[in-house]
């Protein structure tokens, strides 16, 4: 019986695994140089943890299960609730600000499509305990720092930024009441992915008043921060969040990443816990789903039973990123090749044990080394050495009787006779 892989999952053969490792190694390197420390949590949590504040969309996509004691659990669709839980647990002893990163394996029962799967990896960067837009700028910088590192420039990607706080104030000025906001965010978040008439129909279902709907549509068409004031009179909260956005763009300029960033009032975010600056990262051509997204979530730790502590961060997935890198031809150029330091060949069966012994000594000296399982013809073994990308091939043969080995440089093809003991004594 042949069993296929589960829908929406990936098998990582060595070639795919090399890509995954290269992406994740890059995330980790950039996190560390930006001053973040790594953390992780369990792959499953209590189901209710994701029902508190993640929003309907994520709750509908949960992979849930019951343990033997009848407790309701779920595979994690994101790590932010786990982060909030972990930080709350040690809130008094953790030095602040907290700058943590993680690369969790996540699960969402989405409809599999280009860039969206049911199991994926996500780079998370979060700063907890800083109530300053400088922290929001810093997390955006980290994302761009990584993209620049891997060769994605301003022609390739764009960070679209807005503010939930500002949007809330503007929508309230239009007459939307507080408890309508969350439902409205979910529709506004989907707007760019929906045909106009579907969007308008969804709006009708939530907002009965036609004037209000027209005002919302007009507001969502604004394409600069300055234009907002032309569309609506700004109240104090709206003005403050507009000023905060202005300061954010100023800081991004200071950090040298302003060219990657634009204001986009259509960025609302699907998750329910965001409270301030929000952003999403897209391919410049807008052909793919979001590469990443994040923002400020100042109430989440409190909602999880902790104190009121401000927080900001992002998540960037590996799927769309991988597609984009492939499309731009940036993967093959940068992927490190599999490299073997030595391949150890033997001229015939009688030298096989000696070849095994040489290999193990090389490995114990921290070199990547392989040998041939069969004492096949030397040519075949050399082919194996070159298939495995070996830098050098050691040939064990009659020379061993005089305590010597043959070393072949696989790039130049040059062969050299070396002294067995001297070779191992000099190995670094
Ligand atoms: P999110 O917008 O749900 O945010 O996910 C962030 C990114 O994860 C997406 O832009 C996408 O690249 C990737 N992603 C999400 N779902 C899938 C999927 N089904 N398949 C492949 N990739 C996917 C969050 O998860 C927030 N917790 C991020 C955050 C951290 N906010 C603050 N801190």
Tab-separated table of C-alpha atoms and ligand atoms in Angstrom:
chain	number	residue	atom	x	y	z
A	1	UNK	CA	0.000	0.000	0.000
A	2	UNK	CA	1.410	3.377	-1.032
A	3	UNK	CA	0.790	6.164	1.433
A	4	UNK	CA	0.955	9.683	-0.004
A	5	UNK	CA	2.179	12.687	1.980
A	6	UNK	CA	-0.534	14.640	3.808
A	7	UNK	CA	-2.073	17.503	1.828
A	8	UNK	CA	-0.333	20.825	2.418
A	9	UNK	CA	2.862	19.301	3.844
A	10	UNK	CA	6.311	19.085	2.273
A	11	UNK	CA	8.937	16.378	2.171
A	12	UNK	CA	12.389	17.848	2.556
A	13	UNK	CA	14.746	15.760	0.431
A	14	UNK	CA	18.385	16.823	0.900
A	15	UNK	CA	18.114	19.471	-1.865
A	16	UNK	CA	15.014	21.042	-0.264
A	17	UNK	CA	16.528	20.641	3.185
A	18	UNK	CA	19.580	22.611	2.052
A	19	UNK	CA	17.290	25.487	1.002
A	20	UNK	CA	15.358	25.352	4.276
A	21	UNK	CA	18.554	25.359	6.322
A	22	UNK	CA	20.037	28.197	4.331
A	23	UNK	CA	16.916	30.340	4.836
A	24	UNK	CA	16.726	29.556	8.557
A	25	UNK	CA	20.464	30.045	9.118
A	26	UNK	CA	20.098	33.505	7.518
A	27	UNK	CA	17.172	34.357	9.827
A	28	UNK	CA	19.155	33.287	12.871
A	29	UNK	CA	22.279	35.178	11.848
A	30	UNK	CA	20.334	38.421	11.294
A	31	UNK	CA	18.435	37.975	14.589
A	32	UNK	CA	21.641	37.574	16.554
A	33	UNK	CA	23.377	40.558	14.961
A	34	UNK	CA	20.323	42.689	15.764
A	35	UNK	CA	20.600	41.722	19.423
A	36	UNK	CA	17.867	39.042	19.729
A	37	UNK	CA	18.036	35.793	21.740
A	38	UNK	CA	16.417	32.547	20.618
A	39	UNK	CA	13.494	30.843	22.407
A	40	UNK	CA	11.015	28.094	21.573
A	41	UNK	CA	7.901	26.526	23.062
A	42	UNK	CA	5.896	23.339	22.601
A	43	UNK	CA	4.381	22.413	19.241
A	44	UNK	CA	0.959	21.956	20.864
A	45	UNK	CA	-0.793	24.087	23.454
A	46	UNK	CA	-4.240	24.235	25.050
A	47	UNK	CA	-6.789	24.945	22.337
A	48	UNK	CA	-8.218	27.872	24.278
A	49	UNK	CA	-4.913	29.700	24.080
A	50	UNK	CA	-5.451	30.312	20.372
A	51	UNK	CA	-9.125	31.132	20.827
A	52	UNK	CA	-8.508	34.049	23.206
A	53	UNK	CA	-7.138	36.672	20.888
A	54	UNK	CA	-5.835	35.356	17.585
A	55	UNK	CA	-9.024	36.058	15.630
A	56	UNK	CA	-11.638	33.928	13.851
A	57	UNK	CA	-9.583	33.145	10.766
A	58	UNK	CA	-6.832	31.382	12.710
A	59	UNK	CA	-9.323	29.610	14.998
A	60	UNK	CA	-11.096	28.163	11.939
A	61	UNK	CA	-7.762	26.858	10.681
A	62	UNK	CA	-6.664	25.082	13.851
A	63	UNK	CA	-5.542	21.481	13.830
A	64	UNK	CA	-7.047	20.405	17.142
A	65	UNK	CA	-6.812	17.182	19.093
A	66	UNK	CA	-7.705	15.733	22.466
A	67	UNK	CA	-5.201	14.141	24.771
A	68	UNK	CA	-6.020	10.927	26.654
A	69	UNK	CA	-7.324	12.932	29.579
A	70	UNK	CA	-9.880	14.598	27.307
A	71	UNK	CA	-8.066	17.957	27.292
A	72	UNK	CA	-8.537	20.029	24.131
A	73	UNK	CA	-5.246	20.852	22.479
A	74	UNK	CA	-4.175	22.395	19.173
A	75	UNK	CA	-1.058	22.369	17.029
A	76	UNK	CA	0.363	25.886	17.114
A	77	UNK	CA	-0.716	28.074	14.156
A	78	UNK	CA	1.570	30.884	15.402
A	79	UNK	CA	3.971	31.361	18.299
A	80	UNK	CA	2.914	34.811	19.576
A	81	UNK	CA	0.427	33.419	22.166
A	82	UNK	CA	3.132	31.012	23.410
A	83	UNK	CA	5.539	33.942	23.683
A	84	UNK	CA	2.962	35.913	25.695
A	85	UNK	CA	2.388	32.912	27.977
A	86	UNK	CA	6.120	32.304	28.484
A	87	UNK	CA	6.930	35.950	29.189
A	88	UNK	CA	4.001	36.274	31.628
A	89	UNK	CA	5.201	33.203	33.520
A	90	UNK	CA	8.540	34.854	34.345
A	91	UNK	CA	7.572	38.466	34.062
A	92	UNK	CA	9.319	39.536	37.258
A	93	UNK	CA	12.628	37.823	36.675
A	94	UNK	CA	13.165	38.496	32.963
A	95	UNK	CA	15.401	41.498	32.272
A	96	UNK	CA	13.653	44.034	30.066
A	97	UNK	CA	13.395	44.927	27.317
A	98	UNK	CA	12.941	41.399	26.015
A	99	UNK	CA	14.314	40.937	22.492
A	100	UNK	CA	13.620	37.356	21.448
A	101	UNK	CA	13.450	35.447	18.194
A	102	UNK	CA	12.194	32.028	17.219
A	103	UNK	CA	11.804	29.846	14.126
A	104	UNK	CA	8.792	27.647	14.935
A	105	UNK	CA	7.248	24.961	12.744
A	106	UNK	CA	3.593	26.005	12.466
A	107	UNK	CA	0.346	24.386	11.352
A	108	UNK	CA	-2.717	25.940	9.761
A	109	UNK	CA	-5.483	23.982	8.047
A	110	UNK	CA	-5.600	26.479	5.172
A	111	UNK	CA	-6.620	25.657	1.639
A	112	UNK	CA	-3.194	24.807	0.177
A	113	UNK	CA	-2.227	27.287	-2.546
A	114	UNK	CA	0.863	29.036	-3.880
A	115	UNK	CA	2.762	30.210	-0.803
A	116	UNK	CA	0.231	28.871	1.718
A	117	UNK	CA	0.569	25.370	3.137
A	118	UNK	CA	-0.616	23.482	6.193
A	119	UNK	CA	2.821	23.151	7.723
A	120	UNK	CA	5.474	25.837	7.419
A	121	UNK	CA	8.311	27.599	9.207
A	122	UNK	CA	8.095	31.163	10.400
A	123	UNK	CA	10.756	33.585	11.578
A	124	UNK	CA	9.531	35.568	14.579
A	125	UNK	CA	11.168	38.676	16.010
A	126	UNK	CA	9.574	40.346	19.035
A	127	UNK	CA	10.450	43.186	21.395
A	128	UNK	CA	8.551	43.246	24.679
A	129	UNK	CA	8.616	46.103	27.164
A	130	UNK	CA	9.326	49.065	24.876
A	131	UNK	CA	6.578	51.635	24.423
A	132	UNK	CA	8.393	53.569	21.738
A	133	UNK	CA	7.945	53.565	17.969
A	134	UNK	CA	11.714	53.063	17.815
A	135	UNK	CA	11.065	49.383	18.627
A	136	UNK	CA	8.587	49.099	15.718
A	137	UNK	CA	11.199	50.673	13.449
A	138	UNK	CA	13.819	48.255	14.769
A	139	UNK	CA	11.772	45.141	13.959
A	140	UNK	CA	11.071	46.456	10.449
A	141	UNK	CA	14.793	47.147	10.091
A	142	UNK	CA	15.546	43.508	11.043
A	143	UNK	CA	13.279	42.216	8.290
A	144	UNK	CA	14.867	44.492	5.689
A	145	UNK	CA	18.328	43.697	7.044
A	146	UNK	CA	17.643	40.047	6.181
A	147	UNK	CA	16.181	40.776	2.729
A	148	UNK	CA	19.176	42.926	1.830
A	149	UNK	CA	21.469	40.186	3.063
A	150	UNK	CA	20.011	37.648	0.644
A	151	UNK	CA	19.932	40.036	-2.294
A	152	UNK	CA	16.278	41.160	-2.306
A	153	UNK	CA	16.284	44.895	-3.040
A	154	UNK	CA	13.727	47.687	-3.298
A	155	UNK	CA	12.742	46.422	-6.767
A	156	UNK	CA	11.856	43.060	-5.264
A	157	UNK	CA	9.996	43.717	-2.031
A	158	UNK	CA	8.031	46.379	-0.209
A	159	UNK	CA	7.038	46.859	3.434
A	160	UNK	CA	3.503	48.284	3.583
A	161	UNK	CA	2.793	50.093	6.831
A	162	UNK	CA	-0.258	51.515	8.579
A	163	UNK	CA	-1.696	51.875	12.081
A	164	UNK	CA	-4.606	49.998	13.631
A	165	UNK	CA	-4.926	52.703	16.265
A	166	UNK	CA	-5.279	55.326	13.561
A	167	UNK	CA	-7.749	53.229	11.595
A	168	UNK	CA	-9.823	52.617	14.743
A	169	UNK	CA	-9.954	56.351	15.469
A	170	UNK	CA	-10.912	57.139	11.863
A	171	UNK	CA	-13.577	54.438	11.731
A	172	UNK	CA	-15.002	55.648	15.025
A	173	UNK	CA	-15.099	59.165	13.572
A	174	UNK	CA	-17.195	57.701	10.732
A	175	UNK	CA	-19.571	56.325	13.369
A	176	UNK	CA	-18.445	52.694	13.648
A	177	UNK	CA	-18.867	51.545	17.229
A	178	UNK	CA	-16.166	49.691	19.142
A	179	UNK	CA	-17.734	46.220	18.964
A	180	UNK	CA	-18.162	46.467	15.177
A	181	UNK	CA	-14.470	47.190	14.714
A	182	UNK	CA	-13.074	43.674	14.979
A	183	UNK	CA	-15.540	42.276	12.422
A	184	UNK	CA	-14.773	45.155	10.117
A	185	UNK	CA	-11.003	44.640	10.402
A	186	UNK	CA	-11.434	41.069	9.147
A	187	UNK	CA	-13.215	42.345	6.007
A	188	UNK	CA	-10.827	45.248	5.423
A	189	UNK	CA	-7.870	42.880	5.808
A	190	UNK	CA	-9.185	40.733	2.948
A	191	UNK	CA	-9.989	43.685	0.668
A	192	UNK	CA	-6.887	43.474	-1.544
A	193	UNK	CA	-7.562	39.760	-2.174
A	194	UNK	CA	-11.253	40.191	-3.075
A	195	UNK	CA	-13.062	41.456	-6.183
A	196	UNK	CA	-14.615	44.917	-5.484
A	197	UNK	CA	-18.220	43.679	-5.561
A	198	UNK	CA	-17.496	40.802	-3.137
A	199	UNK	CA	-15.799	43.247	-0.783
A	200	UNK	CA	-18.723	45.662	-0.994
A	201	UNK	CA	-21.186	42.821	-0.360
A	202	UNK	CA	-19.253	41.771	2.748
A	203	UNK	CA	-19.301	45.372	3.898
A	204	UNK	CA	-23.094	45.540	3.424
A	205	UNK	CA	-23.436	42.487	5.667
A	206	UNK	CA	-21.579	44.262	8.468
A	207	UNK	CA	-22.454	47.930	8.058
A	208	UNK	CA	-26.102	48.711	7.326
A	209	UNK	CA	-25.685	52.460	6.821
A	210	UNK	CA	-24.818	53.333	3.207
A	211	UNK	CA	-23.205	56.676	4.083
A	212	UNK	CA	-20.852	54.981	6.482
A	213	UNK	CA	-19.956	52.367	3.876
A	214	UNK	CA	-19.181	55.025	1.299
A	215	UNK	CA	-17.002	56.883	3.767
A	216	UNK	CA	-15.127	53.655	4.588
A	217	UNK	CA	-14.504	52.950	0.891
A	218	UNK	CA	-13.319	56.531	0.378
A	219	UNK	CA	-10.993	56.216	3.364
A	220	UNK	CA	-9.547	52.943	2.105
A	221	UNK	CA	-8.622	54.660	-1.184
A	222	UNK	CA	-6.398	57.233	0.518
A	223	UNK	CA	-2.835	56.729	-0.661
A	224	UNK	CA	-0.753	59.030	1.513
A	225	UNK	CA	-0.716	60.021	5.175
A	226	UNK	CA	-1.351	63.656	4.176
A	227	UNK	CA	-4.534	62.736	2.287
A	228	UNK	CA	-6.209	61.317	5.398
A	229	UNK	CA	-6.927	64.814	6.710
A	230	UNK	CA	-8.672	65.696	3.386
A	231	UNK	CA	-10.971	62.708	3.770
A	232	UNK	CA	-11.877	63.057	7.449
A	233	UNK	CA	-11.373	65.459	10.289
A	234	UNK	CA	-8.747	63.996	12.593
A	235	UNK	CA	-9.605	63.663	16.266
A	236	UNK	CA	-6.861	63.710	18.938
A	237	UNK	CA	-6.161	59.942	18.864
A	238	UNK	CA	-6.124	59.880	15.068
A	239	UNK	CA	-3.753	62.864	14.975
A	240	UNK	CA	-1.452	61.203	17.516
A	241	UNK	CA	-1.277	57.991	15.528
A	242	UNK	CA	-0.719	59.906	12.285
A	243	UNK	CA	2.180	61.681	14.022
A	244	UNK	CA	3.490	58.327	15.265
A	245	UNK	CA	3.429	56.965	11.704
A	246	UNK	CA	5.326	60.057	10.558
A	247	UNK	CA	7.962	59.451	13.246
A	248	UNK	CA	8.199	55.788	12.214
A	249	UNK	CA	8.973	56.722	8.607
A	250	UNK	CA	11.505	59.263	9.866
A	251	UNK	CA	13.261	56.557	11.927
A	252	UNK	CA	13.209	54.081	9.033
A	253	UNK	CA	14.963	56.787	7.004
A	254	UNK	CA	17.565	57.234	9.753
A	255	UNK	CA	18.093	53.456	9.768
A	256	UNK	CA	18.632	53.507	6.005
A	257	UNK	CA	15.660	51.313	5.077
A	258	UNK	CA	13.135	54.033	4.191
A	259	UNK	CA	13.303	53.072	0.493
A	260	UNK	CA	11.716	49.705	1.267
A	261	UNK	CA	8.752	51.197	3.132
A	262	UNK	CA	5.465	52.757	2.056
A	263	UNK	CA	2.293	53.861	3.825
A	264	UNK	CA	-0.736	51.727	2.897
A	265	UNK	CA	-4.020	52.280	4.707
A	266	UNK	CA	-5.203	48.883	3.448
A	267	UNK	CA	-2.861	47.075	5.864
A	268	UNK	CA	-5.114	46.002	8.718
A	269	UNK	CA	-3.797	42.499	9.637
A	270	UNK	CA	-5.979	39.431	10.057
A	271	UNK	CA	-5.012	38.706	13.653
A	272	UNK	CA	-7.140	40.334	16.327
A	273	UNK	CA	-4.487	41.352	18.840
A	274	UNK	CA	-2.784	44.237	17.007
A	275	UNK	CA	-3.223	47.654	18.615
A	276	UNK	CA	-0.933	50.143	16.846
A	277	UNK	CA	1.573	50.179	13.973
A	278	UNK	CA	0.916	47.253	11.603
A	279	UNK	CA	2.811	46.170	8.505
A	280	UNK	CA	2.987	43.496	5.842
A	281	UNK	CA	5.786	42.599	3.479
A	282	UNK	CA	5.025	41.810	-0.168
A	283	UNK	CA	6.815	41.086	-3.401
A	284	UNK	CA	7.010	44.346	-5.349
A	285	UNK	CA	5.002	42.927	-8.251
A	286	UNK	CA	2.159	41.993	-5.832
A	287	UNK	CA	1.865	38.589	-7.443
A	288	UNK	CA	2.268	36.534	-4.296
A	289	UNK	CA	0.635	36.341	-0.883
A	290	UNK	CA	2.266	38.243	1.993
A	291	UNK	CA	5.857	37.266	2.777
A	292	UNK	CA	5.460	38.440	6.338
A	293	UNK	CA	3.530	40.638	8.686
A	294	UNK	CA	3.518	42.042	12.151
A	295	UNK	CA	2.966	45.033	14.337
A	296	UNK	CA	2.299	46.293	17.837
A	297	UNK	CA	0.206	44.255	20.267
A	298	UNK	CA	0.188	46.163	23.548
A	299	UNK	CA	-2.718	44.284	25.179
A	300	UNK	CA	-1.924	40.634	24.500
A	301	UNK	CA	0.144	39.907	27.607
A	302	UNK	CA	-2.579	41.449	29.786
A	303	UNK	CA	-5.241	39.433	27.956
A	304	UNK	CA	-3.190	36.373	28.835
A	305	UNK	CA	-3.388	37.207	32.530
A	306	UNK	CA	-0.172	39.210	32.821
A	307	UNK	CA	0.553	42.870	33.402
A	308	UNK	CA	0.031	45.542	30.714
A	309	UNK	CA	3.275	45.398	28.767
A	310	UNK	CA	3.812	46.835	25.297
A	311	UNK	CA	5.050	44.517	22.550
A	312	UNK	CA	5.847	44.555	18.860
A	313	UNK	CA	7.129	42.006	16.366
A	314	UNK	CA	6.668	40.134	13.119
A	315	UNK	CA	6.420	36.725	11.489
A	316	UNK	CA	7.946	35.885	8.093
A	317	UNK	CA	7.141	32.515	6.530
A	318	UNK	CA	9.457	30.336	4.469
A	319	UNK	CA	7.016	29.478	1.628
A	320	UNK	CA	6.477	32.742	-0.261
A	321	UNK	CA	10.065	33.696	0.483
A	322	UNK	CA	11.296	30.469	-1.122
A	323	UNK	CA	9.129	31.049	-4.227
A	324	UNK	CA	10.393	34.621	-4.583
A	325	UNK	CA	14.035	33.621	-4.171
A	326	UNK	CA	13.578	30.921	-6.785
A	327	UNK	CA	11.858	33.314	-9.200
A	328	UNK	CA	14.627	35.897	-8.804
A	329	UNK	CA	17.317	33.272	-9.343
A	330	UNK	CA	18.813	34.047	-5.944
A	331	UNK	CA	18.802	30.539	-4.527
A	332	UNK	CA	21.192	28.643	-6.744
A	333	UNK	CA	23.754	31.438	-6.571
A	334	UNK	CA	23.901	31.469	-2.808
A	335	UNK	CA	23.174	27.950	-1.612
A	336	UNK	CA	26.251	26.369	-0.115
A	337	UNK	CA	27.089	23.153	-1.959
A	338	UNK	CA	27.380	19.897	-0.151
A	339	UNK	CA	31.068	19.633	0.535
A	340	UNK	CA	33.093	16.666	1.606
A	341	UNK	CA	36.648	17.373	2.739
A	342	UNK	CA	37.855	13.893	1.859
A	343	UNK	CA	36.648	10.821	0.042
A	344	UNK	CA	38.695	7.743	0.867
A	345	UNK	CA	39.042	5.194	-1.919
A	346	UNK	CA	40.810	1.838	-1.810
A	347	UNK	CA	42.416	0.073	-4.748
A	348	UNK	CA	41.049	-3.334	-3.802
A	349	UNK	CA	39.229	-5.295	-1.118
A	350	UNK	CA	42.442	-5.974	0.832
A	351	UNK	CA	42.761	-2.227	1.632
A	352	UNK	CA	39.142	-1.698	2.603
A	353	UNK	CA	39.643	-1.849	6.363
A	354	UNK	CA	42.614	0.505	6.057
A	355	UNK	CA	40.419	2.939	4.069
A	356	UNK	CA	37.710	2.726	6.752
A	357	UNK	CA	40.334	3.400	9.423
A	358	UNK	CA	41.681	6.455	7.550
A	359	UNK	CA	38.114	7.790	7.139
A	360	UNK	CA	37.339	7.450	10.822
A	361	UNK	CA	40.578	9.213	11.797
A	362	UNK	CA	39.647	12.075	9.465
A	363	UNK	CA	36.161	12.272	10.948
A	364	UNK	CA	37.568	12.262	14.499
A	365	UNK	CA	39.754	15.193	13.444
A	366	UNK	CA	36.492	17.007	12.467
A	367	UNK	CA	36.750	16.582	8.699
A	368	UNK	CA	33.754	15.557	6.591
A	369	UNK	CA	34.816	12.248	5.099
A	370	UNK	CA	33.197	9.297	3.323
A	371	UNK	CA	34.441	5.990	1.998
A	372	UNK	CA	33.204	3.584	-0.604
A	373	UNK	CA	31.173	0.619	0.663
A	374	UNK	CA	32.413	-1.433	-2.239
A	375	UNK	CA	36.025	-1.807	-3.333
A	376	UNK	CA	34.881	-1.096	-6.878
A	377	UNK	CA	37.187	-0.010	-9.721
A	378	UNK	CA	39.121	3.118	-8.739
A	379	UNK	CA	37.423	5.139	-11.506
A	380	UNK	CA	34.023	4.339	-10.045
A	381	UNK	CA	35.170	5.419	-6.604
A	382	UNK	CA	36.592	8.664	-8.010
A	383	UNK	CA	33.228	9.301	-9.661
A	384	UNK	CA	31.584	8.802	-6.287
A	385	UNK	CA	34.062	11.254	-4.781
A	386	UNK	CA	33.192	13.863	-7.365
A	387	UNK	CA	29.399	13.177	-7.045
A	388	UNK	CA	29.781	13.871	-3.344
A	389	UNK	CA	31.695	17.052	-4.095
A	390	UNK	CA	34.828	15.942	-2.273
A	391	UNK	CA	37.698	18.423	-2.219
A	392	UNK	CA	40.288	15.668	-2.013
A	393	UNK	CA	40.373	11.950	-2.535
A	394	UNK	CA	42.725	9.751	-0.540
A	395	UNK	CA	43.635	6.565	-2.358
A	396	UNK	CA	44.674	3.678	-0.130
A	397	UNK	CA	46.771	1.116	-1.988
A	398	UNK	CA	50.172	-0.584	-2.127
A	399	UNK	CA	51.876	2.673	-1.052
A	400	UNK	CA	50.549	1.939	2.436
A	401	UNK	CA	53.192	-0.802	2.772
A	402	UNK	CA	55.708	2.068	2.874
A	403	UNK	CA	53.474	4.109	5.181
A	404	UNK	CA	52.360	6.360	2.378
A	405	UNK	CA	49.020	7.482	0.937
A	406	UNK	CA	48.064	9.000	-2.402
A	407	UNK	CA	46.135	12.245	-2.248
A	408	UNK	CA	44.318	13.531	-5.299
A	409	UNK	CA	43.154	17.126	-5.501
A	410	UNK	CA	39.682	16.821	-7.044
A	411	UNK	CA	39.736	20.329	-8.508
A	412	UNK	CA	43.122	20.287	-10.194
A	413	UNK	CA	43.375	16.511	-10.643
A	414	UNK	CA	46.941	16.604	-9.246
A	415	UNK	CA	48.136	13.595	-7.284
A	416	UNK	CA	50.691	13.587	-4.472
A	417	UNK	CA	52.353	10.915	-2.394
A	418	UNK	CA	52.260	11.729	1.293
A	419	UNK	CA	53.666	10.276	4.469
A	420	UNK	CA	50.901	8.600	6.545
A	421	UNK	CA	52.015	9.749	10.032
A	422	UNK	CA	53.043	13.212	8.878
A	423	UNK	CA	49.672	13.689	7.177
A	424	UNK	CA	47.722	12.925	10.360
A	425	UNK	CA	50.121	14.875	12.568
A	426	UNK	CA	49.666	17.948	10.391
A	427	UNK	CA	45.896	17.715	10.048
A	428	UNK	CA	44.248	20.805	11.484
B	1	LIG	P1	0.621	36.069	10.124
B	1	LIG	O1	0.359	37.250	9.254
B	1	LIG	O2	-0.506	35.188	10.448
B	1	LIG	O3	1.272	36.654	11.462
B	1	LIG	O4	1.781	35.203	9.489
B	1	LIG	C1	3.007	35.798	9.112
B	1	LIG	C2	3.552	35.141	7.890
B	1	LIG	O5	3.617	33.713	8.075
B	1	LIG	C3	2.727	35.291	6.626
B	1	LIG	O6	2.942	36.529	6.024
B	1	LIG	C4	3.249	34.144	5.795
B	1	LIG	O7	4.515	34.430	5.233
B	1	LIG	C5	3.454	33.070	6.833
B	1	LIG	N1	2.279	32.190	6.825
B	1	LIG	C6	1.120	32.331	7.460
B	1	LIG	N2	0.278	31.313	7.180
B	1	LIG	C7	0.941	30.514	6.322
B	1	LIG	C8	0.632	29.278	5.659
B	1	LIG	N3	-0.526	28.655	5.832
B	1	LIG	N4	1.573	28.738	4.854
B	1	LIG	C9	2.771	29.335	4.681
B	1	LIG	N5	3.107	30.485	5.283
B	1	LIG	C10	2.219	31.070	6.092
B	1	LIG	C11	1.557	35.908	12.562
B	1	LIG	O8	1.614	34.701	12.571
B	1	LIG	C12	1.952	36.734	13.778
B	1	LIG	N6	1.966	35.841	14.940
B	1	LIG	C13	3.283	37.400	13.537
B	1	LIG	C14	3.742	38.256	14.679
B	1	LIG	C15	4.789	37.979	15.507
B	1	LIG	N7	3.211	39.390	15.061
B	1	LIG	C16	3.869	39.858	16.105
B	1	LIG	N8	4.832	39.009	16.384
